[in-house]
Amino acid sequence: MPETPSPLPLTIAVDGPAAAGKGTLARRLAGALGLAHLDSGVLYRAVGLAVLRAGGDPGDAAAAADAARHFNLGSPDTGRLSDPALRTPEAGEAASRVAAFPAVRAALLDFQRRFARHPPAGRRGAAIDGRDIGTVVCPDAPVKIFVTAGLDERARRRFAELQAAGADVIYAAVLSELEARDGRDISRAVAPLKPAEDAAILDTSMLDAEAAFRAALDIVAQRAPGWRSLVQDVR
Ligand code: C5P
């Protein structure tokens, strides 16, 4: 008898360092499995950018907390979250500064949890990518994937991405920005970047996006048996 997809919403937590390919992977898994996708990094980027635009310092706890509290989280696909300015290295840097403050994380937590529990209509669950999805936001997610890749490879990918977008960038600067950002994300006291104990580790250093997607589908099939037949169909 063929298995049918689980009627329970499926949450897939995709965490990892910057430019490891987790966003691309989460988006592809969501598209293939009929899940909603949330890039949680964009929430922190929006808060960081709001502080910068107000002329504040993202390293100032009060300014960051204030921006996060006033950040009205309506629909995740509002125009504000697709502002191209959110994708700049400056926004990424500001994001990683505001993200270290507990008040900022607390202000964004409910929205992320609600998204996982009550994905937008018509979706069978959610694939959320970030740094603490498997450890803090959705610790009960049945599928947790920690996507990683070597620093040089990640810097190379981010450099190519920025160049393709027409940005005037220097490889060495991209590399040191990623290194600094990872350092802050790993060492912060609240919700640091680390794999959940029950996460599957997916090293994409030697994998292209297609191979990473196939490996992730295998992980979904292993961890969420009710979804196996759907994974088979996708393959
Ligand atoms: O994923 P992205 O590079 O857009 O994230 C920007 C920054 O936001 C990260 O460097 C990290 O500091 C922060 N972030 C976080 N927790 C998440 C997602 C992003 O702390 N779940």
PDB file of C-alpha atoms and ligand atoms in Angstrom:
ATOM      1  CA  MET A   1       0.000   0.000   0.000  1.00  0.00           C
ATOM      2  CA  PRO A   2       1.469   3.360  -0.910  1.00  0.00           C
ATOM      3  CA  GLU A   3       2.008   5.648   2.040  1.00  0.00           C
ATOM      4  CA  THR A   4       0.089   8.902   2.055  1.00  0.00           C
ATOM      5  CA  PRO A   5       1.616  12.199   3.156  1.00  0.00           C
ATOM      6  CA  SER A   6       1.216  12.871   6.845  1.00  0.00           C
ATOM      7  CA  PRO A   7      -1.800  15.041   7.616  1.00  0.00           C
ATOM      8  CA  LEU A   8       0.340  16.697  10.292  1.00  0.00           C
ATOM      9  CA  PRO A   9       2.038  19.878   9.202  1.00  0.00           C
ATOM     10  CA  LEU A  10       5.673  19.110   8.471  1.00  0.00           C
ATOM     11  CA  THR A  11       8.289  21.550   9.711  1.00  0.00           C
ATOM     12  CA  ILE A  12      11.739  21.438   8.168  1.00  0.00           C
ATOM     13  CA  ALA A  13      14.361  23.459  10.051  1.00  0.00           C
ATOM     14  CA  VAL A  14      17.333  24.413   7.886  1.00  0.00           C
ATOM     15  CA  ASP A  15      20.166  26.069   9.796  1.00  0.00           C
ATOM     16  CA  GLY A  16      23.766  26.882   9.026  1.00  0.00           C
ATOM     17  CA  PRO A  17      26.357  29.599   8.567  1.00  0.00           C
ATOM     18  CA  ALA A  18      26.115  32.395   6.016  1.00  0.00           C
ATOM     19  CA  ALA A  19      26.218  31.442   2.327  1.00  0.00           C
ATOM     20  CA  ALA A  20      26.140  27.683   2.933  1.00  0.00           C
ATOM     21  CA  GLY A  21      23.181  27.335   0.577  1.00  0.00           C
ATOM     22  CA  LYS A  22      20.477  26.924   3.200  1.00  0.00           C
ATOM     23  CA  GLY A  23      18.136  29.521   1.695  1.00  0.00           C
ATOM     24  CA  THR A  24      18.231  27.948  -1.755  1.00  0.00           C
ATOM     25  CA  LEU A  25      17.759  24.519  -0.217  1.00  0.00           C
ATOM     26  CA  ALA A  26      14.848  25.501   2.043  1.00  0.00           C
ATOM     27  CA  ARG A  27      13.098  27.264  -0.852  1.00  0.00           C
ATOM     28  CA  ARG A  28      13.491  24.228  -3.094  1.00  0.00           C
ATOM     29  CA  LEU A  29      12.297  21.791  -0.457  1.00  0.00           C
ATOM     30  CA  ALA A  30       9.296  24.012   0.220  1.00  0.00           C
ATOM     31  CA  GLY A  31       8.433  24.265  -3.478  1.00  0.00           C
ATOM     32  CA  ALA A  32       8.766  20.532  -4.078  1.00  0.00           C
ATOM     33  CA  LEU A  33       6.838  19.421  -1.000  1.00  0.00           C
ATOM     34  CA  GLY A  34       4.099  22.056  -1.004  1.00  0.00           C
ATOM     35  CA  LEU A  35       5.399  23.809   2.108  1.00  0.00           C
ATOM     36  CA  ALA A  36       5.608  27.510   2.863  1.00  0.00           C
ATOM     37  CA  HIS A  37       9.119  28.960   2.994  1.00  0.00           C
ATOM     38  CA  LEU A  38      10.390  31.473   5.505  1.00  0.00           C
ATOM     39  CA  ASP A  39      13.849  33.023   5.336  1.00  0.00           C
ATOM     40  CA  SER A  40      14.190  34.058   8.982  1.00  0.00           C
ATOM     41  CA  GLY A  41      17.423  35.952   8.224  1.00  0.00           C
ATOM     42  CA  VAL A  42      15.412  38.543   6.348  1.00  0.00           C
ATOM     43  CA  LEU A  43      13.580  39.425   9.579  1.00  0.00           C
ATOM     44  CA  TYR A  44      16.878  40.224  11.316  1.00  0.00           C
ATOM     45  CA  ARG A  45      18.083  42.047   8.207  1.00  0.00           C
ATOM     46  CA  ALA A  46      14.915  44.175   8.227  1.00  0.00           C
ATOM     47  CA  VAL A  47      15.465  45.115  11.866  1.00  0.00           C
ATOM     48  CA  GLY A  48      19.151  45.890  11.240  1.00  0.00           C
ATOM     49  CA  LEU A  49      18.301  47.981   8.197  1.00  0.00           C
ATOM     50  CA  ALA A  50      15.578  49.864  10.097  1.00  0.00           C
ATOM     51  CA  VAL A  51      18.190  50.857  12.712  1.00  0.00           C
ATOM     52  CA  LEU A  52      20.637  51.987  10.000  1.00  0.00           C
ATOM     53  CA  ARG A  53      17.961  53.962   8.183  1.00  0.00           C
ATOM     54  CA  ALA A  54      16.998  55.730  11.408  1.00  0.00           C
ATOM     55  CA  GLY A  55      20.651  56.764  11.706  1.00  0.00           C
ATOM     56  CA  GLY A  56      21.217  54.442  14.665  1.00  0.00           C
ATOM     57  CA  ASP A  57      23.922  51.948  15.560  1.00  0.00           C
ATOM     58  CA  PRO A  58      22.938  48.255  15.163  1.00  0.00           C
ATOM     59  CA  GLY A  59      25.265  47.529  18.085  1.00  0.00           C
ATOM     60  CA  ASP A  60      23.117  49.684  20.376  1.00  0.00           C
ATOM     61  CA  ALA A  61      20.852  47.318  22.334  1.00  0.00           C
ATOM     62  CA  ALA A  62      18.111  49.877  22.999  1.00  0.00           C
ATOM     63  CA  ALA A  63      17.915  51.070  19.377  1.00  0.00           C
ATOM     64  CA  ALA A  64      17.849  47.479  18.108  1.00  0.00           C
ATOM     65  CA  ALA A  65      15.169  46.384  20.569  1.00  0.00           C
ATOM     66  CA  ASP A  66      13.071  49.412  19.714  1.00  0.00           C
ATOM     67  CA  ALA A  67      13.296  48.699  15.969  1.00  0.00           C
ATOM     68  CA  ALA A  68      12.367  45.046  16.533  1.00  0.00           C
ATOM     69  CA  ARG A  69       9.332  45.943  18.655  1.00  0.00           C
ATOM     70  CA  HIS A  70       8.118  48.421  16.062  1.00  0.00           C
ATOM     71  CA  PHE A  71       8.712  46.022  13.246  1.00  0.00           C
ATOM     72  CA  ASN A  72       5.180  45.090  12.314  1.00  0.00           C
ATOM     73  CA  LEU A  73       5.215  41.474  11.185  1.00  0.00           C
ATOM     74  CA  GLY A  74       2.203  41.036   9.007  1.00  0.00           C
ATOM     75  CA  SER A  75       2.359  38.734   6.032  1.00  0.00           C
ATOM     76  CA  PRO A  76       5.872  37.356   5.483  1.00  0.00           C
ATOM     77  CA  ASP A  77       5.750  38.156   1.811  1.00  0.00           C
ATOM     78  CA  THR A  78       4.969  41.827   2.149  1.00  0.00           C
ATOM     79  CA  GLY A  79       6.962  44.128  -0.133  1.00  0.00           C
ATOM     80  CA  ARG A  80       9.022  45.300   2.803  1.00  0.00           C
ATOM     81  CA  LEU A  81      10.678  41.907   3.170  1.00  0.00           C
ATOM     82  CA  SER A  82      11.589  41.797  -0.502  1.00  0.00           C
ATOM     83  CA  ASP A  83      13.346  45.176  -0.473  1.00  0.00           C
ATOM     84  CA  PRO A  84      16.631  44.546  -2.401  1.00  0.00           C
ATOM     85  CA  ALA A  85      18.477  46.636   0.211  1.00  0.00           C
ATOM     86  CA  LEU A  86      17.948  43.734   2.630  1.00  0.00           C
ATOM     87  CA  ARG A  87      20.317  41.575   0.570  1.00  0.00           C
ATOM     88  CA  THR A  88      23.314  43.897   0.832  1.00  0.00           C
ATOM     89  CA  PRO A  89      26.398  43.009   2.921  1.00  0.00           C
ATOM     90  CA  GLU A  90      25.645  46.100   5.090  1.00  0.00           C
ATOM     91  CA  ALA A  91      22.216  44.722   5.978  1.00  0.00           C
ATOM     92  CA  GLY A  92      23.761  41.308   6.725  1.00  0.00           C
ATOM     93  CA  GLU A  93      26.311  42.865   9.010  1.00  0.00           C
ATOM     94  CA  ALA A  94      23.661  44.983  10.777  1.00  0.00           C
ATOM     95  CA  ALA A  95      21.462  41.872  11.087  1.00  0.00           C
ATOM     96  CA  SER A  96      24.156  39.901  12.846  1.00  0.00           C
ATOM     97  CA  ARG A  97      24.667  42.766  15.313  1.00  0.00           C
ATOM     98  CA  VAL A  98      21.007  43.236  16.230  1.00  0.00           C
ATOM     99  CA  ALA A  99      20.544  39.444  16.311  1.00  0.00           C
ATOM    100  CA  ALA A 100      22.824  39.182  19.342  1.00  0.00           C
ATOM    101  CA  PHE A 101      20.325  41.048  21.548  1.00  0.00           C
ATOM    102  CA  PRO A 102      17.820  38.893  23.471  1.00  0.00           C
ATOM    103  CA  ALA A 103      15.050  41.520  23.150  1.00  0.00           C
ATOM    104  CA  VAL A 104      15.363  41.461  19.353  1.00  0.00           C
ATOM    105  CA  ARG A 105      15.230  37.671  19.222  1.00  0.00           C
ATOM    106  CA  ALA A 106      12.247  37.609  21.567  1.00  0.00           C
ATOM    107  CA  ALA A 107      10.357  40.133  19.414  1.00  0.00           C
ATOM    108  CA  LEU A 108      10.781  37.942  16.316  1.00  0.00           C
ATOM    109  CA  LEU A 109      10.206  34.547  17.921  1.00  0.00           C
ATOM    110  CA  ASP A 110       6.402  34.368  17.994  1.00  0.00           C
ATOM    111  CA  PHE A 111       6.077  35.271  14.359  1.00  0.00           C
ATOM    112  CA  GLN A 112       8.426  32.451  13.340  1.00  0.00           C
ATOM    113  CA  ARG A 113       6.692  29.907  15.568  1.00  0.00           C
ATOM    114  CA  ARG A 114       3.268  30.918  14.286  1.00  0.00           C
ATOM    115  CA  PHE A 115       4.505  30.588  10.733  1.00  0.00           C
ATOM    116  CA  ALA A 116       5.618  27.013  11.466  1.00  0.00           C
ATOM    117  CA  ARG A 117       2.440  26.036  13.310  1.00  0.00           C
ATOM    118  CA  HIS A 118      -0.009  27.802  11.023  1.00  0.00           C
ATOM    119  CA  PRO A 119       1.599  28.029   7.602  1.00  0.00           C
ATOM    120  CA  PRO A 120      -0.195  30.160   5.017  1.00  0.00           C
ATOM    121  CA  ALA A 121      -3.369  28.587   3.609  1.00  0.00           C
ATOM    122  CA  GLY A 122      -2.910  25.677   1.269  1.00  0.00           C
ATOM    123  CA  ARG A 123       0.549  24.756   2.566  1.00  0.00           C
ATOM    124  CA  ARG A 124       1.277  21.429   4.232  1.00  0.00           C
ATOM    125  CA  GLY A 125       3.881  22.812   6.562  1.00  0.00           C
ATOM    126  CA  ALA A 126       6.901  25.069   6.501  1.00  0.00           C
ATOM    127  CA  ALA A 127      10.583  25.018   5.641  1.00  0.00           C
ATOM    128  CA  ILE A 128      12.336  27.725   7.637  1.00  0.00           C
ATOM    129  CA  ASP A 129      15.971  28.629   7.278  1.00  0.00           C
ATOM    130  CA  GLY A 130      18.120  30.488   9.782  1.00  0.00           C
ATOM    131  CA  ARG A 131      20.564  29.926  12.607  1.00  0.00           C
ATOM    132  CA  ASP A 132      18.438  28.748  15.536  1.00  0.00           C
ATOM    133  CA  ILE A 133      15.390  27.177  13.909  1.00  0.00           C
ATOM    134  CA  GLY A 134      16.228  23.630  15.026  1.00  0.00           C
ATOM    135  CA  THR A 135      17.538  24.662  18.434  1.00  0.00           C
ATOM    136  CA  VAL A 136      15.169  27.434  19.583  1.00  0.00           C
ATOM    137  CA  VAL A 137      12.352  28.330  17.195  1.00  0.00           C
ATOM    138  CA  CYS A 138      11.145  24.817  16.310  1.00  0.00           C
ATOM    139  CA  PRO A 139      12.962  22.380  18.603  1.00  0.00           C
ATOM    140  CA  ASP A 140      10.271  19.760  17.866  1.00  0.00           C
ATOM    141  CA  ALA A 141      10.666  19.903  14.086  1.00  0.00           C
ATOM    142  CA  PRO A 142      10.884  16.315  12.811  1.00  0.00           C
ATOM    143  CA  VAL A 143      13.347  17.286  10.107  1.00  0.00           C
ATOM    144  CA  LYS A 144      16.390  19.372  11.017  1.00  0.00           C
ATOM    145  CA  ILE A 145      19.165  19.924   8.524  1.00  0.00           C
ATOM    146  CA  PHE A 146      22.349  21.782   9.386  1.00  0.00           C
ATOM    147  CA  VAL A 147      23.826  22.944   6.097  1.00  0.00           C
ATOM    148  CA  THR A 148      27.472  23.816   6.103  1.00  0.00           C
ATOM    149  CA  ALA A 149      30.407  24.343   3.727  1.00  0.00           C
ATOM    150  CA  GLY A 150      34.014  25.491   4.050  1.00  0.00           C
ATOM    151  CA  LEU A 151      34.598  29.222   4.529  1.00  0.00           C
ATOM    152  CA  ASP A 152      36.427  29.670   1.194  1.00  0.00           C
ATOM    153  CA  GLU A 153      33.698  27.910  -0.724  1.00  0.00           C
ATOM    154  CA  ARG A 154      30.988  29.968   0.965  1.00  0.00           C
ATOM    155  CA  ALA A 155      32.880  33.195   0.293  1.00  0.00           C
ATOM    156  CA  ARG A 156      33.320  32.181  -3.356  1.00  0.00           C
ATOM    157  CA  ARG A 157      29.575  31.562  -3.700  1.00  0.00           C
ATOM    158  CA  ARG A 158      28.601  34.814  -1.989  1.00  0.00           C
ATOM    159  CA  PHE A 159      31.130  36.738  -4.113  1.00  0.00           C
ATOM    160  CA  ALA A 160      29.700  35.258  -7.329  1.00  0.00           C
ATOM    161  CA  GLU A 161      26.153  36.012  -6.170  1.00  0.00           C
ATOM    162  CA  LEU A 162      26.972  39.656  -5.397  1.00  0.00           C
ATOM    163  CA  GLN A 163      28.867  40.072  -8.672  1.00  0.00           C
ATOM    164  CA  ALA A 164      25.956  38.613 -10.610  1.00  0.00           C
ATOM    165  CA  ALA A 165      23.715  41.154  -8.905  1.00  0.00           C
ATOM    166  CA  GLY A 166      25.995  43.906 -10.248  1.00  0.00           C
ATOM    167  CA  ALA A 167      27.652  44.801  -6.937  1.00  0.00           C
ATOM    168  CA  ASP A 168      31.174  46.160  -6.933  1.00  0.00           C
ATOM    169  CA  VAL A 169      32.798  43.705  -4.511  1.00  0.00           C
ATOM    170  CA  ILE A 170      36.226  42.446  -3.514  1.00  0.00           C
ATOM    171  CA  TYR A 171      36.636  38.747  -2.704  1.00  0.00           C
ATOM    172  CA  ALA A 172      38.832  39.362   0.352  1.00  0.00           C
ATOM    173  CA  ALA A 173      36.228  41.717   1.803  1.00  0.00           C
ATOM    174  CA  VAL A 174      33.445  39.165   1.273  1.00  0.00           C
ATOM    175  CA  LEU A 175      35.551  36.502   2.981  1.00  0.00           C
ATOM    176  CA  SER A 176      36.362  38.609   6.016  1.00  0.00           C
ATOM    177  CA  GLU A 177      32.740  39.801   6.323  1.00  0.00           C
ATOM    178  CA  LEU A 178      31.532  36.176   6.357  1.00  0.00           C
ATOM    179  CA  GLU A 179      34.186  35.204   8.882  1.00  0.00           C
ATOM    180  CA  ALA A 180      33.251  38.077  11.192  1.00  0.00           C
ATOM    181  CA  ARG A 181      29.550  37.326  10.868  1.00  0.00           C
ATOM    182  CA  ASP A 182      30.018  33.597  11.594  1.00  0.00           C
ATOM    183  CA  GLY A 183      32.187  34.501  14.584  1.00  0.00           C
ATOM    184  CA  ARG A 184      29.449  36.719  16.027  1.00  0.00           C
ATOM    185  CA  ASP A 185      26.715  34.154  15.306  1.00  0.00           C
ATOM    186  CA  ILE A 186      28.652  31.285  16.906  1.00  0.00           C
ATOM    187  CA  SER A 187      29.850  33.125  19.977  1.00  0.00           C
ATOM    188  CA  ARG A 188      26.758  35.078  21.017  1.00  0.00           C
ATOM    189  CA  ALA A 189      25.182  34.129  24.326  1.00  0.00           C
ATOM    190  CA  VAL A 190      21.593  33.775  23.066  1.00  0.00           C
ATOM    191  CA  ALA A 191      20.608  31.245  20.414  1.00  0.00           C
ATOM    192  CA  PRO A 192      24.128  30.831  19.001  1.00  0.00           C
ATOM    193  CA  LEU A 193      24.640  29.176  15.652  1.00  0.00           C
ATOM    194  CA  LYS A 194      25.101  25.458  16.274  1.00  0.00           C
ATOM    195  CA  PRO A 195      23.558  22.246  15.008  1.00  0.00           C
ATOM    196  CA  ALA A 196      20.679  20.848  17.068  1.00  0.00           C
ATOM    197  CA  GLU A 197      21.687  17.546  18.661  1.00  0.00           C
ATOM    198  CA  ASP A 198      19.288  15.708  16.391  1.00  0.00           C
ATOM    199  CA  ALA A 199      20.135  17.606  13.193  1.00  0.00           C
ATOM    200  CA  ALA A 200      21.419  15.869  10.089  1.00  0.00           C
ATOM    201  CA  ILE A 201      24.623  17.581   8.951  1.00  0.00           C
ATOM    202  CA  LEU A 202      24.770  18.336   5.247  1.00  0.00           C
ATOM    203  CA  ASP A 203      28.174  19.544   4.051  1.00  0.00           C
ATOM    204  CA  THR A 204      27.651  21.161   0.646  1.00  0.00           C
ATOM    205  CA  SER A 205      31.345  22.009   0.030  1.00  0.00           C
ATOM    206  CA  MET A 206      31.480  19.423  -2.753  1.00  0.00           C
ATOM    207  CA  LEU A 207      27.819  19.502  -3.768  1.00  0.00           C
ATOM    208  CA  ASP A 208      26.027  21.690  -6.268  1.00  0.00           C
ATOM    209  CA  ALA A 209      22.504  22.907  -5.508  1.00  0.00           C
ATOM    210  CA  GLU A 210      20.902  19.904  -7.218  1.00  0.00           C
ATOM    211  CA  ALA A 211      23.004  17.349  -5.301  1.00  0.00           C
ATOM    212  CA  ALA A 212      22.335  19.172  -2.022  1.00  0.00           C
ATOM    213  CA  PHE A 213      18.596  19.104  -2.766  1.00  0.00           C
ATOM    214  CA  ARG A 214      18.662  15.348  -3.445  1.00  0.00           C
ATOM    215  CA  ALA A 215      20.620  14.693  -0.254  1.00  0.00           C
ATOM    216  CA  ALA A 216      18.111  16.792   1.692  1.00  0.00           C
ATOM    217  CA  LEU A 217      15.201  14.814   0.205  1.00  0.00           C
ATOM    218  CA  ASP A 218      16.840  11.632   1.517  1.00  0.00           C
ATOM    219  CA  ILE A 219      16.993  13.221   4.975  1.00  0.00           C
ATOM    220  CA  VAL A 220      13.297  14.168   4.790  1.00  0.00           C
ATOM    221  CA  ALA A 221      12.373  10.625   3.769  1.00  0.00           C
ATOM    222  CA  GLN A 222      14.363   9.204   6.692  1.00  0.00           C
ATOM    223  CA  ARG A 223      13.127  11.631   9.317  1.00  0.00           C
ATOM    224  CA  ALA A 224       9.504  12.016   8.213  1.00  0.00           C
ATOM    225  CA  PRO A 225       8.372   8.555   7.079  1.00  0.00           C
ATOM    226  CA  GLY A 226       4.825   9.771   6.364  1.00  0.00           C
ATOM    227  CA  TRP A 227       6.252  11.960   3.624  1.00  0.00           C
ATOM    228  CA  ARG A 228       8.250   9.221   1.887  1.00  0.00           C
ATOM    229  CA  SER A 229       5.866   8.638  -0.962  1.00  0.00           C
ATOM    230  CA  LEU A 230       5.707  12.339  -1.742  1.00  0.00           C
ATOM    231  CA  VAL A 231       9.522  12.473  -1.704  1.00  0.00           C
ATOM    232  CA  GLN A 232       9.538   9.538  -4.149  1.00  0.00           C
ATOM    233  CA  ASP A 233       7.214  11.454  -6.453  1.00  0.00           C
ATOM    234  CA  VAL A 234       9.473  14.502  -6.329  1.00  0.00           C
ATOM    235  CA  ARG A 235      12.593  12.483  -7.201  1.00  0.00           C
TER     236      ARG A 235
HETATM  237  O1  C5P B   1      20.645  34.238   6.836  1.00  0.00           O
HETATM  238  P1  C5P B   1      21.142  35.642   6.715  1.00  0.00           P
HETATM  239  O2  C5P B   1      22.554  35.747   6.286  1.00  0.00           O
HETATM  240  O3  C5P B   1      20.229  36.503   5.930  1.00  0.00           O
HETATM  241  O4  C5P B   1      21.070  36.218   8.222  1.00  0.00           O
HETATM  242  C1  C5P B   1      21.583  37.484   8.570  1.00  0.00           C
HETATM  243  C2  C5P B   1      21.963  37.463  10.033  1.00  0.00           C
HETATM  244  O5  C5P B   1      20.771  37.357  10.821  1.00  0.00           O
HETATM  245  C3  C5P B   1      22.826  36.297  10.469  1.00  0.00           C
HETATM  246  O6  C5P B   1      24.212  36.546  10.323  1.00  0.00           O
HETATM  247  C4  C5P B   1      22.444  36.113  11.921  1.00  0.00           C
HETATM  248  O7  C5P B   1      23.198  36.953  12.756  1.00  0.00           O
HETATM  249  C5  C5P B   1      21.017  36.584  11.979  1.00  0.00           C
HETATM  250  N1  C5P B   1      20.064  35.462  12.068  1.00  0.00           N
HETATM  251  C6  C5P B   1      19.867  34.899  13.307  1.00  0.00           C
HETATM  252  N2  C5P B   1      18.947  33.904  13.450  1.00  0.00           N
HETATM  253  C7  C5P B   1      18.251  33.459  12.408  1.00  0.00           C
HETATM  254  C8  C5P B   1      18.470  34.007  11.127  1.00  0.00           C
HETATM  255  C9  C5P B   1      19.409  34.999  10.979  1.00  0.00           C
HETATM  256  O8  C5P B   1      20.505  35.269  14.273  1.00  0.00           O
HETATM  257  N3  C5P B   1      17.346  32.505  12.594  1.00  0.00           N
END
